[in-house]
Coordinates of C-alpha atoms in Angstrom, one line a residue:
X1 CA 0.0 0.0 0.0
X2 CA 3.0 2.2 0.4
X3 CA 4.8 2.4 -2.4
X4 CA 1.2 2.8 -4.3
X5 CA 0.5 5.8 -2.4
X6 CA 4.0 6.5 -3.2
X7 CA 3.5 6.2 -6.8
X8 CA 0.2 8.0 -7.0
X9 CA 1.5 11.1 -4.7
X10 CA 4.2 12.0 -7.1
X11 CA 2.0 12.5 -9.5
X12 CA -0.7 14.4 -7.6
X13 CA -3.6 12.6 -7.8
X14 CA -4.4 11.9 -3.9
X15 CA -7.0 13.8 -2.2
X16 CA -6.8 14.8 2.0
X17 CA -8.7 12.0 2.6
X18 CA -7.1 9.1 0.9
X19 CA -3.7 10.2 2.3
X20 CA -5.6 9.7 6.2
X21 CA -6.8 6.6 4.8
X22 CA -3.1 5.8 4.1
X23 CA -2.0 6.9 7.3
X24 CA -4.6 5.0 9.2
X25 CA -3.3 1.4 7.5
X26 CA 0.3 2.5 8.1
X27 CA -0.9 3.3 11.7
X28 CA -2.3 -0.3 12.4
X29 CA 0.9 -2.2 11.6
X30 CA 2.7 0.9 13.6
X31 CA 4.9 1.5 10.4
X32 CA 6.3 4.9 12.1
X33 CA 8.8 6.1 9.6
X34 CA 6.2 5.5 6.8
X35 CA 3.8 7.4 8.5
X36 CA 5.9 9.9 9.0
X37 CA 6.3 10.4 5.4
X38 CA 3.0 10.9 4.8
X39 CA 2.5 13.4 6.7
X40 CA 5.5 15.2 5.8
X41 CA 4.0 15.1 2.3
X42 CA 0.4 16.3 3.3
X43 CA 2.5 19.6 4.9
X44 CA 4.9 20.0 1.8
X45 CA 1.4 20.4 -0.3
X46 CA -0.8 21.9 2.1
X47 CA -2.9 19.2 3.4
X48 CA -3.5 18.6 6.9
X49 CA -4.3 15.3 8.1
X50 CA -7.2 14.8 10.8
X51 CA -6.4 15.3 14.8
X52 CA -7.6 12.0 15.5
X53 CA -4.6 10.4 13.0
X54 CA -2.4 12.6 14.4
X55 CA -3.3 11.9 17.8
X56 CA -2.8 8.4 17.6
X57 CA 0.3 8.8 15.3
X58 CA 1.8 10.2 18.6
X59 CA 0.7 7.7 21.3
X60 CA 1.8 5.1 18.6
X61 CA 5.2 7.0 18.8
X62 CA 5.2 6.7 22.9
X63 CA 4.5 3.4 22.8
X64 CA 7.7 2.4 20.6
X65 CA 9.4 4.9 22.7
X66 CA 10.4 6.6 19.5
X67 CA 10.7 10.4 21.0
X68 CA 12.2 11.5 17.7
X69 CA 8.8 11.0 15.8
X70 CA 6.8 11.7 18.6
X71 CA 8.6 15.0 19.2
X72 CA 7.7 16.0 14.6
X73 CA 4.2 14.6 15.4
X74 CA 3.6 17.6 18.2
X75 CA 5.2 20.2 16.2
X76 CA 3.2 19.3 13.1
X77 CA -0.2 19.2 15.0
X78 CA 0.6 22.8 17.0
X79 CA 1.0 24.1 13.8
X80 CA -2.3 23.4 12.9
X81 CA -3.6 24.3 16.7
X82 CA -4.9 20.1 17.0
X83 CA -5.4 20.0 20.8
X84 CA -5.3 16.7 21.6
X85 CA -6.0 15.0 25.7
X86 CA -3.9 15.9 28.5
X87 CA -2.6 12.6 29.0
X88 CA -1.1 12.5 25.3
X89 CA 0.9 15.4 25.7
X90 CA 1.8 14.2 29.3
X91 CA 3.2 11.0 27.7
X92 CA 4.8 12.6 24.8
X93 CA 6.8 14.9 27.6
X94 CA 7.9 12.2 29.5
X95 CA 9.4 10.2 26.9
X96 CA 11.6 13.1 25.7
X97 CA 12.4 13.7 29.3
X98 CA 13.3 9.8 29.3
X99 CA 15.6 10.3 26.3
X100 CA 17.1 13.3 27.9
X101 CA 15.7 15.3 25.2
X102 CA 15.1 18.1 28.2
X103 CA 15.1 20.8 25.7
X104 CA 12.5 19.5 23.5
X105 CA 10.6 18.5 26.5
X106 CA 10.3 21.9 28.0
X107 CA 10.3 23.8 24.6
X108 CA 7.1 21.1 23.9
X109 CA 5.3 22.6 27.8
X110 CA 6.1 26.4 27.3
X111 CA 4.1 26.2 24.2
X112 CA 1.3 24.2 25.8
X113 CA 1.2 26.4 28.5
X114 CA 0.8 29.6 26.2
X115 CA -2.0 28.5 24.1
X116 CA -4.0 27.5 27.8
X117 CA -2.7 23.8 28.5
X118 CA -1.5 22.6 32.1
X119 CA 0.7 19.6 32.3
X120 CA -0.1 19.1 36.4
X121 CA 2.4 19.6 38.9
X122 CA 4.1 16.4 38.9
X123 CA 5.2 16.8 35.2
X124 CA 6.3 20.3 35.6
X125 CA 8.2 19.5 38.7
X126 CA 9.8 16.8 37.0
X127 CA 11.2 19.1 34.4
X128 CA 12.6 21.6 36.9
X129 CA 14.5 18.6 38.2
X130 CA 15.5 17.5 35.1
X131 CA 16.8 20.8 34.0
X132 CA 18.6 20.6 37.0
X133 CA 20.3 17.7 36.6
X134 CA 22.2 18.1 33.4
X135 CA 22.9 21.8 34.6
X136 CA 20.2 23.7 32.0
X137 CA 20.0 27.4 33.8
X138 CA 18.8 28.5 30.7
X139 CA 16.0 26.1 30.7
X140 CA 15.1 26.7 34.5
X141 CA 14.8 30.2 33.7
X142 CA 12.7 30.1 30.9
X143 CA 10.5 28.2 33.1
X144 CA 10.3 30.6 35.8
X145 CA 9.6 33.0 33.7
X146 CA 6.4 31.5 32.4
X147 CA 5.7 29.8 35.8
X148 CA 5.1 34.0 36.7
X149 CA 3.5 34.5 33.6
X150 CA 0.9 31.8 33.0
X151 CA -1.0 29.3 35.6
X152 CA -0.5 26.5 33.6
X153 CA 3.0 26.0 34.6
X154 CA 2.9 24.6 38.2
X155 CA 6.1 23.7 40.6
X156 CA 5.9 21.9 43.8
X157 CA 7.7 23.0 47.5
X158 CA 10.1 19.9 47.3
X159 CA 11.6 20.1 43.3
X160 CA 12.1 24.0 43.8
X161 CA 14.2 24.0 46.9
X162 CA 16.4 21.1 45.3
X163 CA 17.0 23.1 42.2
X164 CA 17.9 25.9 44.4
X165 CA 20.2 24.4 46.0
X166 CA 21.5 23.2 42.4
X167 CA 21.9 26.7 41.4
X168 CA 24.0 28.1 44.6
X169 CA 26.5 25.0 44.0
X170 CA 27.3 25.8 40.1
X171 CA 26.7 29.4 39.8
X172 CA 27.8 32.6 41.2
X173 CA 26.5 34.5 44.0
X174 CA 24.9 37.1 42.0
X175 CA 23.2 34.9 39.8
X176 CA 22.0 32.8 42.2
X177 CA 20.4 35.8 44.0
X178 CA 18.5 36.6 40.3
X179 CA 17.2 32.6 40.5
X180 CA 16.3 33.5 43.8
X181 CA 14.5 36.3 43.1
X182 CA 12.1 34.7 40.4
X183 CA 12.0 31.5 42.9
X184 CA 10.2 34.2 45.2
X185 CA 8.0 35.9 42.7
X186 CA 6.5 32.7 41.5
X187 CA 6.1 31.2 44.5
X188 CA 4.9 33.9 47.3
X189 CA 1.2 33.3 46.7
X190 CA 2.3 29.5 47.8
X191 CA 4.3 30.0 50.6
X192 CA 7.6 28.8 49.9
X193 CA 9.6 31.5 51.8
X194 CA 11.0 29.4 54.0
X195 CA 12.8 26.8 51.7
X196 CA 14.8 30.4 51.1
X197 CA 16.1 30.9 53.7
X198 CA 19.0 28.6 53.8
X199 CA 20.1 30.1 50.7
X200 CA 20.5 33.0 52.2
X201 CA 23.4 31.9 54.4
X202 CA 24.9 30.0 52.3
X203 CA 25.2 32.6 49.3
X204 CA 25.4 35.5 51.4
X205 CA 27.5 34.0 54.7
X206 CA 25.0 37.6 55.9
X207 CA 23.4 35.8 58.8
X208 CA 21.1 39.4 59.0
X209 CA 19.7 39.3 55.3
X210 CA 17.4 36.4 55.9
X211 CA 15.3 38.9 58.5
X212 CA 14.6 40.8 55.0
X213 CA 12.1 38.2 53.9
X214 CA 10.2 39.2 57.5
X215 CA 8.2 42.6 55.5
X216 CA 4.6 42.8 56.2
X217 CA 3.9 41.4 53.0
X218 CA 5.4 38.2 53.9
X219 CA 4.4 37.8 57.3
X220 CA 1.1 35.8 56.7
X221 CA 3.7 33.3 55.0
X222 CA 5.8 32.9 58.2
X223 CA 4.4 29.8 59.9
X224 CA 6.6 27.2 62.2
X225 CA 8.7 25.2 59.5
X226 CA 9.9 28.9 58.3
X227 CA 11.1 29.4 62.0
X228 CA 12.4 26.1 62.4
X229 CA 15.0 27.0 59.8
X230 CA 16.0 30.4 60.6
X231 CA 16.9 29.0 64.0
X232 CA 18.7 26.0 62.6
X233 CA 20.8 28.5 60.4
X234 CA 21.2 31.3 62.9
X235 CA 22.5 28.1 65.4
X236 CA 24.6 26.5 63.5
X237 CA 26.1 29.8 62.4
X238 CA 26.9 30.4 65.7
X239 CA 24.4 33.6 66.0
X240 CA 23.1 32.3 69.0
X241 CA 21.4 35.6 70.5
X242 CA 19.6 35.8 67.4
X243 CA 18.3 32.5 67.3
X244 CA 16.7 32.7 71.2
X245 CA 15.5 35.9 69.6
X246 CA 13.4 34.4 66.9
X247 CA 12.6 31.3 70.0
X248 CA 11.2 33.9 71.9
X249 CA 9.7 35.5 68.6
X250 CA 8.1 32.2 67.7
X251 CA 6.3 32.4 71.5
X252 CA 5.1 35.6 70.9
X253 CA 2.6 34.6 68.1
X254 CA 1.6 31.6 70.1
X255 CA 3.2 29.1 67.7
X256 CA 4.1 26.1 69.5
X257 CA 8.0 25.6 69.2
X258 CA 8.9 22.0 67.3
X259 CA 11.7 19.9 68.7
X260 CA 13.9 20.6 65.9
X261 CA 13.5 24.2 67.3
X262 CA 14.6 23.2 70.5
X263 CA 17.6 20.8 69.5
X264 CA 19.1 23.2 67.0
X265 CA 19.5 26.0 69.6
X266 CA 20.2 23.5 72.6
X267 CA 23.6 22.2 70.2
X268 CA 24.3 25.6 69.6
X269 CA 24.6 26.4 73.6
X270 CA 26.6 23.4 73.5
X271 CA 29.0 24.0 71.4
X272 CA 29.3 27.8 72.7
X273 CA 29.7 26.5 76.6
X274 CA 26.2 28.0 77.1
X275 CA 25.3 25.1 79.3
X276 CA 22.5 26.8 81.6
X277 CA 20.9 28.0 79.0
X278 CA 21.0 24.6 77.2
X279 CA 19.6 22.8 80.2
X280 CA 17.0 25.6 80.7
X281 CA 15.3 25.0 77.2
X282 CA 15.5 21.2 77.7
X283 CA 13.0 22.3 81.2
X284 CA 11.3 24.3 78.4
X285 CA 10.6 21.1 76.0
X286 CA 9.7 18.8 78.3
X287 CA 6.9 21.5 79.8
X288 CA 5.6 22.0 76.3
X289 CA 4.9 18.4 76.1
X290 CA 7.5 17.1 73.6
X291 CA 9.8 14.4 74.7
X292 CA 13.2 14.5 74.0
X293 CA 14.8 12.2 72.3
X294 CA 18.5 10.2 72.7
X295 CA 19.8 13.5 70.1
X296 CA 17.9 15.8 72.5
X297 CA 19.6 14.3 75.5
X298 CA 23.3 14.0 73.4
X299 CA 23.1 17.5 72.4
X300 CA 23.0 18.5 75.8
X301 CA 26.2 16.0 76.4
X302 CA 28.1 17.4 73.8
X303 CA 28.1 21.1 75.4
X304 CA 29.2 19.3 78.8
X305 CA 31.9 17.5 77.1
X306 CA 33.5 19.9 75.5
X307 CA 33.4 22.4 79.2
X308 CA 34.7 19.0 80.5
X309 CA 31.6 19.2 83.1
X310 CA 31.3 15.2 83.8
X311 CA 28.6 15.4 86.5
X312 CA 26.1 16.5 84.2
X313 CA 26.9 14.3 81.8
X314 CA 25.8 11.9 84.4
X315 CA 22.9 13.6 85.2
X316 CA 21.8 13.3 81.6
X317 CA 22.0 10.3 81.4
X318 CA 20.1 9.5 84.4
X319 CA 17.6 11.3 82.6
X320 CA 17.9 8.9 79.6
X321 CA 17.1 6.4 81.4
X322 CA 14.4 7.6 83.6
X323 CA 12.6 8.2 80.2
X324 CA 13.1 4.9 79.0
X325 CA 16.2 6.2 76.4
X326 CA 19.3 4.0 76.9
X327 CA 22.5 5.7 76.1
X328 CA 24.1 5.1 72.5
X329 CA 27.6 5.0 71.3
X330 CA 27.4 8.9 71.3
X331 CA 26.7 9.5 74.5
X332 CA 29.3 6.7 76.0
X333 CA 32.0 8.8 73.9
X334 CA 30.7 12.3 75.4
X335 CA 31.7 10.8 78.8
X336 CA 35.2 9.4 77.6
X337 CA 36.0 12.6 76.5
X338 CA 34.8 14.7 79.7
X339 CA 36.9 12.1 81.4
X340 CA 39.9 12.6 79.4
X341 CA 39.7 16.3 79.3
X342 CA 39.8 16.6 83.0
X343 CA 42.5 14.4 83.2
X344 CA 40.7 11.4 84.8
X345 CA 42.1 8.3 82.3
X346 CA 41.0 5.5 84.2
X347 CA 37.6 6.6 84.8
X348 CA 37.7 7.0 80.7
X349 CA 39.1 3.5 80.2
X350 CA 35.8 2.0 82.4
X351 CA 33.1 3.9 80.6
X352 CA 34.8 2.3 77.7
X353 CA 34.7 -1.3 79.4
X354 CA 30.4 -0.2 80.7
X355 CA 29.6 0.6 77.7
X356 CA 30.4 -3.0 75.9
X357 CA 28.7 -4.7 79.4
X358 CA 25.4 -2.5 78.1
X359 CA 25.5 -4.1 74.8
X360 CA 27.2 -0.8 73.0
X361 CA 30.3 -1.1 70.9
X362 CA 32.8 1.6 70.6
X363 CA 32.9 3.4 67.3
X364 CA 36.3 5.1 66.1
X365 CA 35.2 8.0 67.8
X366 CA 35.1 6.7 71.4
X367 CA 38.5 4.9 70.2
X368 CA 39.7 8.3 69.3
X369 CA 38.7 10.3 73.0
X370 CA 40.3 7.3 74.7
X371 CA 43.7 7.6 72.7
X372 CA 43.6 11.5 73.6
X373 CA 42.5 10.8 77.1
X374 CA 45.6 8.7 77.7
X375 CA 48.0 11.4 75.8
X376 CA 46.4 14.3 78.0
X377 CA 47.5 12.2 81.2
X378 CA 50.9 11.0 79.7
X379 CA 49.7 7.0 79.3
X380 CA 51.7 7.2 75.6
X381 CA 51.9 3.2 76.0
X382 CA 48.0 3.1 77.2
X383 CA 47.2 5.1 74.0
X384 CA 49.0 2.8 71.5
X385 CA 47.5 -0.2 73.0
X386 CA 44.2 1.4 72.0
X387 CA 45.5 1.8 68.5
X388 CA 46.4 -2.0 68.5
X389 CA 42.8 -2.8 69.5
X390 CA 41.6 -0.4 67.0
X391 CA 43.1 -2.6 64.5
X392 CA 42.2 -6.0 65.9
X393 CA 38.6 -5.4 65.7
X394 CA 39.1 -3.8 62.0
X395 CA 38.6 -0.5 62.2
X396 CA 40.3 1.7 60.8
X397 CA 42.1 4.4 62.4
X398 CA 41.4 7.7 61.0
X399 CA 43.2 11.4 60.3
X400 CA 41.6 12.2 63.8
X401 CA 42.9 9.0 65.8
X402 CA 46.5 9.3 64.4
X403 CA 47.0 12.7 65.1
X404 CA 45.8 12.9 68.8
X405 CA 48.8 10.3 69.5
X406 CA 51.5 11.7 66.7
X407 CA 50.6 15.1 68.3
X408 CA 51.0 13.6 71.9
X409 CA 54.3 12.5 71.0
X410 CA 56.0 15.5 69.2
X411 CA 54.7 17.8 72.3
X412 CA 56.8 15.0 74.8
X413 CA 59.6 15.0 71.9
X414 CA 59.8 11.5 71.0
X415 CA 60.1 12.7 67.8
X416 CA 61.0 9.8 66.0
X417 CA 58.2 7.3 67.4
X418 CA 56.2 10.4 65.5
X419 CA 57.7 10.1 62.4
X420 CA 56.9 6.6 62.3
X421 CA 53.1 7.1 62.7
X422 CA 53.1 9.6 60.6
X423 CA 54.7 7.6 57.5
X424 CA 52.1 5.1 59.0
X425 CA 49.0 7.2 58.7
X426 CA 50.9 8.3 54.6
X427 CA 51.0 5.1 53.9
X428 CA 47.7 4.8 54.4
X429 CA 46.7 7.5 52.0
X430 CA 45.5 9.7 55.0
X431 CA 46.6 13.2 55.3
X432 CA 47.6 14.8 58.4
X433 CA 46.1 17.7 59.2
X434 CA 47.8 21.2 59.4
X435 CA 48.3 21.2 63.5
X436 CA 50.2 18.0 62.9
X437 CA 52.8 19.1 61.0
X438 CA 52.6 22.7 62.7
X439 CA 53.3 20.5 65.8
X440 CA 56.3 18.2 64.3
X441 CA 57.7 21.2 63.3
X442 CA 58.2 23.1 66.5
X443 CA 59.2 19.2 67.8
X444 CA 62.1 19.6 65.0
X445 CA 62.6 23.1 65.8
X446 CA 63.1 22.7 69.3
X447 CA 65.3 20.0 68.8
X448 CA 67.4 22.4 66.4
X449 CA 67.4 19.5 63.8
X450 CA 67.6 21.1 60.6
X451 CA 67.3 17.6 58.6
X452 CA 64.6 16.5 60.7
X453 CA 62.9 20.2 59.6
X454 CA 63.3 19.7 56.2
X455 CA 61.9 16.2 56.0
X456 CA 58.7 17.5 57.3
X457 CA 58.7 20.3 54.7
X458 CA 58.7 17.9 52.0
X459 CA 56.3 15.6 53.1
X460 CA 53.9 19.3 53.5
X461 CA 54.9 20.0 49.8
X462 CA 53.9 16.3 49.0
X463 CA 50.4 16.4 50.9
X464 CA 49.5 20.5 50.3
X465 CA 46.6 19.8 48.2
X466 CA 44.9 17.8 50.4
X467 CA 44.3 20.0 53.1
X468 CA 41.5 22.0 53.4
X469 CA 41.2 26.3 53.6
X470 CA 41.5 26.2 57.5
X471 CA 44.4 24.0 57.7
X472 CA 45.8 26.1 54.7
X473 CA 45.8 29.7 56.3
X474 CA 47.7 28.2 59.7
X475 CA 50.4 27.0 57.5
X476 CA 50.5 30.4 55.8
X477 CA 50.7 32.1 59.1
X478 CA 53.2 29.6 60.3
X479 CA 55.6 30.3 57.4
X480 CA 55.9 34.1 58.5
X481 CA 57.2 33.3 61.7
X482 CA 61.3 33.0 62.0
X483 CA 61.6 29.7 63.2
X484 CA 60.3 27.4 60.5
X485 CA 61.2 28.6 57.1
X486 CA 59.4 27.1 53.5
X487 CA 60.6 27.7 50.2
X488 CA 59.4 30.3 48.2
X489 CA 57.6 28.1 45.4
X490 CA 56.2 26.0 48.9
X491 CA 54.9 29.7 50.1
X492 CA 53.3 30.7 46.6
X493 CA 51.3 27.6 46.5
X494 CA 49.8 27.7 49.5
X495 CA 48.4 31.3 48.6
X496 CA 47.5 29.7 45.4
X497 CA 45.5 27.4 46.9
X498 CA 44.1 29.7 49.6
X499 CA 42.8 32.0 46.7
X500 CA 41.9 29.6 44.4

C-alpha cells in the first residue's frame, strides 16, 4: 500500500482523505517512519491530516518509545492548533524527558502552556528537576519566567528547593540571587519562603539578610517550618542571641515551638559552653509536652563535654534512662571525652569497658577520645595499646585518631616514634592535618634538627593539596614566623591554593 501511495503522490492525484486513509493502514501495523512520510508530504502540499490520526500517530510514537517521531508529530499538530488530551501530551513529555531530550521536552510545555494547557504539577516538577540535573540554567529560567506569567506551569515546594540548592552549587553568588529572586515571585502566593532561607546563608554568609524576607507582606507566609530554619541556620552559624530571639519570637505569636526548634538552639549552647541556658530549654521542651529524644539528650552531652563538666553528663544520662532512652555510642563517647579532658584516664578507660557490658560497641570516635585521654594524662603506651585494638577489631584508624597520638608524641619529643606514625598514617593514603605538621615542626625546631625540619617540609609540599582552607591559612601564618622557614615556590602555592 505504500509504495502505491508513493507512486500516485508523485503525480498528484491523492486527495486529503485518501492520504488519512493511508495513514490509518500505516498506523495499524505501527509503520512509524512511513507514517511519518505521509504526513510530511500532506504539509509539503498543504494538506492537513485529521487530529484524530495525528493523535494516535503520537501515542503510537510513545508506545515504541520513539521520542524523535513523537517530538515531529507535536510540532506538526501545533502548527495546525490540534489540541489533543492531556494525558497524550503528558506521555509525549515524558518520553523526551526519558531520552534526555530536556530541551524539547520543555520547549514542547512552554508552548502548551501559552495556548491554555496545564501539564499538572508532577510533570512540571519533573522538568525543573531535570533541567537541573544536566545543569540547564537557561531552561530553569525560561521556566520561571512562564511559571510567573501563566498558571499553567505549576512547581511543587520539594523540586524548587532542590534546584535551588542546584543553582547556589554551580553558579555565582549574584546569579544565584537573580534565581532566587524569580524562585520568590513565583512562589509567594504558595508560601515557599521558607525553603529560602537557607540560601541565604549559604550565598550570602549575611546571617542578618534572611530577617529581610520578614516585610509585612510576607508575614502571613511565616508559619513554624519557616522558623524552624532560621533558627537552625542562625544556630549553626553560631548567632546564637539571634536565634533565642526568633525562640522567643516564635512564642510571641503563640506558635508552639517544634523539637527541631529546641535541639538546633540546645547544640548551639553546647558548642558555645552555654550550658545553663542549654539545660534551661531542655525544662522548656519537656513542659511544652515534647519528649526529647537520645539526640535531644546527646546535644545536651556534647556542650558538657566539651566544658569538660562530667557530672552533668551523668545527670543526663540518668535522665535517659528515667525516660526509657538507653544511652548510645554517642553519648558513651561524650563521657570518655569529659573524662579525658579533665584528666581522669581510668575513669575514661571504664566507661569504655560499661559501655560494651550494656550491649554498646565503641565506634572510632570513642576509640579516638580514649587515645587523647591517655595522651592528656601521659599514658603514651596506654594510647597505643588502643590503636592495636583499633586494628584487631578492623577498624580503621582515622586522620583524627593518628594525630591525637603523633601530636602527643611530638609535644613530649619522642620525635621519631612520631615520624613513624606519621609515615604510618601516609601510607595509608590519609593526610595529616595542618596542627600535625605545625606540631612536628616546632618538635624539629626545638630540637634544632635542621634535617629533621626539612623532611617534614617535604612531606607538607607532597600532601599540600589535600588539606583543606583552615588547615591552609595556619600553615601560611606559620611560614611568616622565623623559626620554620618554607621555600618560596612552597609559600606561593599555599596562597595559590588559599585563593583559588
Amino acid at each position: 500500500m505504500f509504495m502505491e501511495w508513493k507512486s500516485l503522490s508523485r503525480e498528484g492525484l491523492l486527495l486529503a482523505d485518501s492520504h488519512s486513509g493511508v495513514l490509518k493502514a500505516l498506523l495499524k501495523d505501527r509503520r512509524i517512519p512511513q507514517c511519518m512520510v505521509v504526513v510530511e508530504t500532506m504539509t509539503e502540499r498543504g494538506l492537513a491530516p485529521t487530529r484524530e490520526v495525528m493523535e494516535s500517530l503520537v501515542r503510537c510514537c510513545v508506545r515504541n518509545s520513539d521520542s524523535r517521531h513523537a517530538y515531529a508529530c507535536m510540532d506538526v499538530s501545533m502548527k495546525h492548533d490540534f489540541v489533543f488530551q492531556k494525558t497524550t501530551y503528558q506521555h509525549a513529555i515524558t518520553l523526551l524527558l526519558k531520552r534526555n531530550e530536556v530541551d524539547k521536552a520543555i520547549e514542547l510545555a512552554l508552548a502548551l502552556s501559552s495556548t491554555g494547557i496545564g501539564l499538572g504539577q508532577s510533570l512540571c516538577s519533573a522538568l525543573l528537576k531535570y533541567a537541573a540535573r544536566r545543569r540547564r540554567f537557561d531552561l530553569i529560567w525560561e521556566l520561571l519566567v512562564e511559571a510567573e506569567r501563566s498558571d499553567f506551569i505549576k512547581l511543587d515546594k520539594f523540586s524548587c528547593n532542590q534546584t535551588l540548592e542546584k543553582v547556589a552549587k554551580c553558579l555565582s553568588s549574584s546569579e544565584t540571587l537573580k534565581f532566587k529572586a524569580r524562585f520568590e515571585a513565583v512562589h509567594a502566593k504558595s508560601g515557599i519562603v521558607w525553603s529560602l532561607l537557607k540560601l541565604d546563608i549559604s550565598v550570602d554568609s549575611h546571617v542578618l539578610s534572611v530577617r529581610g524576607l520578614f516585610t509585612p507582606s510576607f508575614q502571613f507566609l511565616i508559619d513554624e517550618k519557616t522558623y524552624e530554619v532560621l533558627i537552625d541556620v542562625l544556630a549553626k552559624a553560631g548567632e546564637l542571641k539571634q536565634a533565642e530571639e526568633i525562640y522567643r519570637e516564635v512564642l510571641a505569636r503563640g506558635i508552639k515551638p517544634t523539637r527541631d526548634m529546641f535541639q538546633s538552639i540546645i547544640k548551639a549552647c553546647g558548642k558555645y559552653r552555654a550550658l545553663d541556658n542549654a539545660f534551661e530549654l531542655h525544662e522548656q521542651m519537656v513542659l511544652s509536652g515534647i519528649n526529647p529524644n537520645a539526640a535531644t539528650f546527646n546535644a545536651l552531652m556534647n556542650g558538657c563535654r566539651l566544658a569538660g563538666d562530667v557530672s552533668r553528663i551523668l545527670q543526663v544520662i540518668d535522665m535517659m534512662w528515667s525516660s526509657g532512652i538507653a544511652p548510645d555510642v554517642v553519648s558513651y563517647s561524650s563521657l570518655v571525652d569529659a573524662y579525658g579532658r579533665i584528666g581522669r584516664v581510668e575513669d575514661a578507660f571504664a566507661t569504655v569497658d560499661d559501655m560494651i557490658a550494656h550491649g554498646v560497641e565503641p565506634n572510632i570516635v570513642t576509640f579516638t577520645h580514649l587515645i587523647n585521654a591517655a595522651v592528656r594524662a601521659g599514658h603514651i603506651d596506654a594510647a597505643y595499646k588502643v590503636l592495636e585494638l583499633m586494628k584487631e577489631k578492623d577498624m580503621q584508624p582515622n586522620v583524627f585518631t593518628y594525630s591525637a597520638l603523633i601530636n602527643g608524641l611530638a609535644k613530649r619529643g619522642e620525635y621519631d616514634r612520631a615520624m613513624d606514625l606519621m609515615e604510618q598514617m601516609r601510607s595509608r593514603g590519609i593526610h595529616p592535618t595542618a596542627v600535625t605538621y605545625a606540631t612536628l615542626l616546632k618538635s624539629a625546631t626545638r630540637l634544632y634538627d635542621e634535617d629533621k625540619t626539612r623532611s617534614i617540609v617535604r612531606m607538607l609540599e607532597d600532601d599540600l593539596e589535600g588539606l583543606d582552607r583552615k588547615s591552609l591559612k595556619l600553615l601560611y601564618d606559620l611560614s611568616r614566623t622565623a623559626k620554620v622557614s618554607f621555600s618560596e615556590k612552597t609559600v606561593e602555592r599555599i596562597r595559590e591554593l588559599l585563593n583559588h
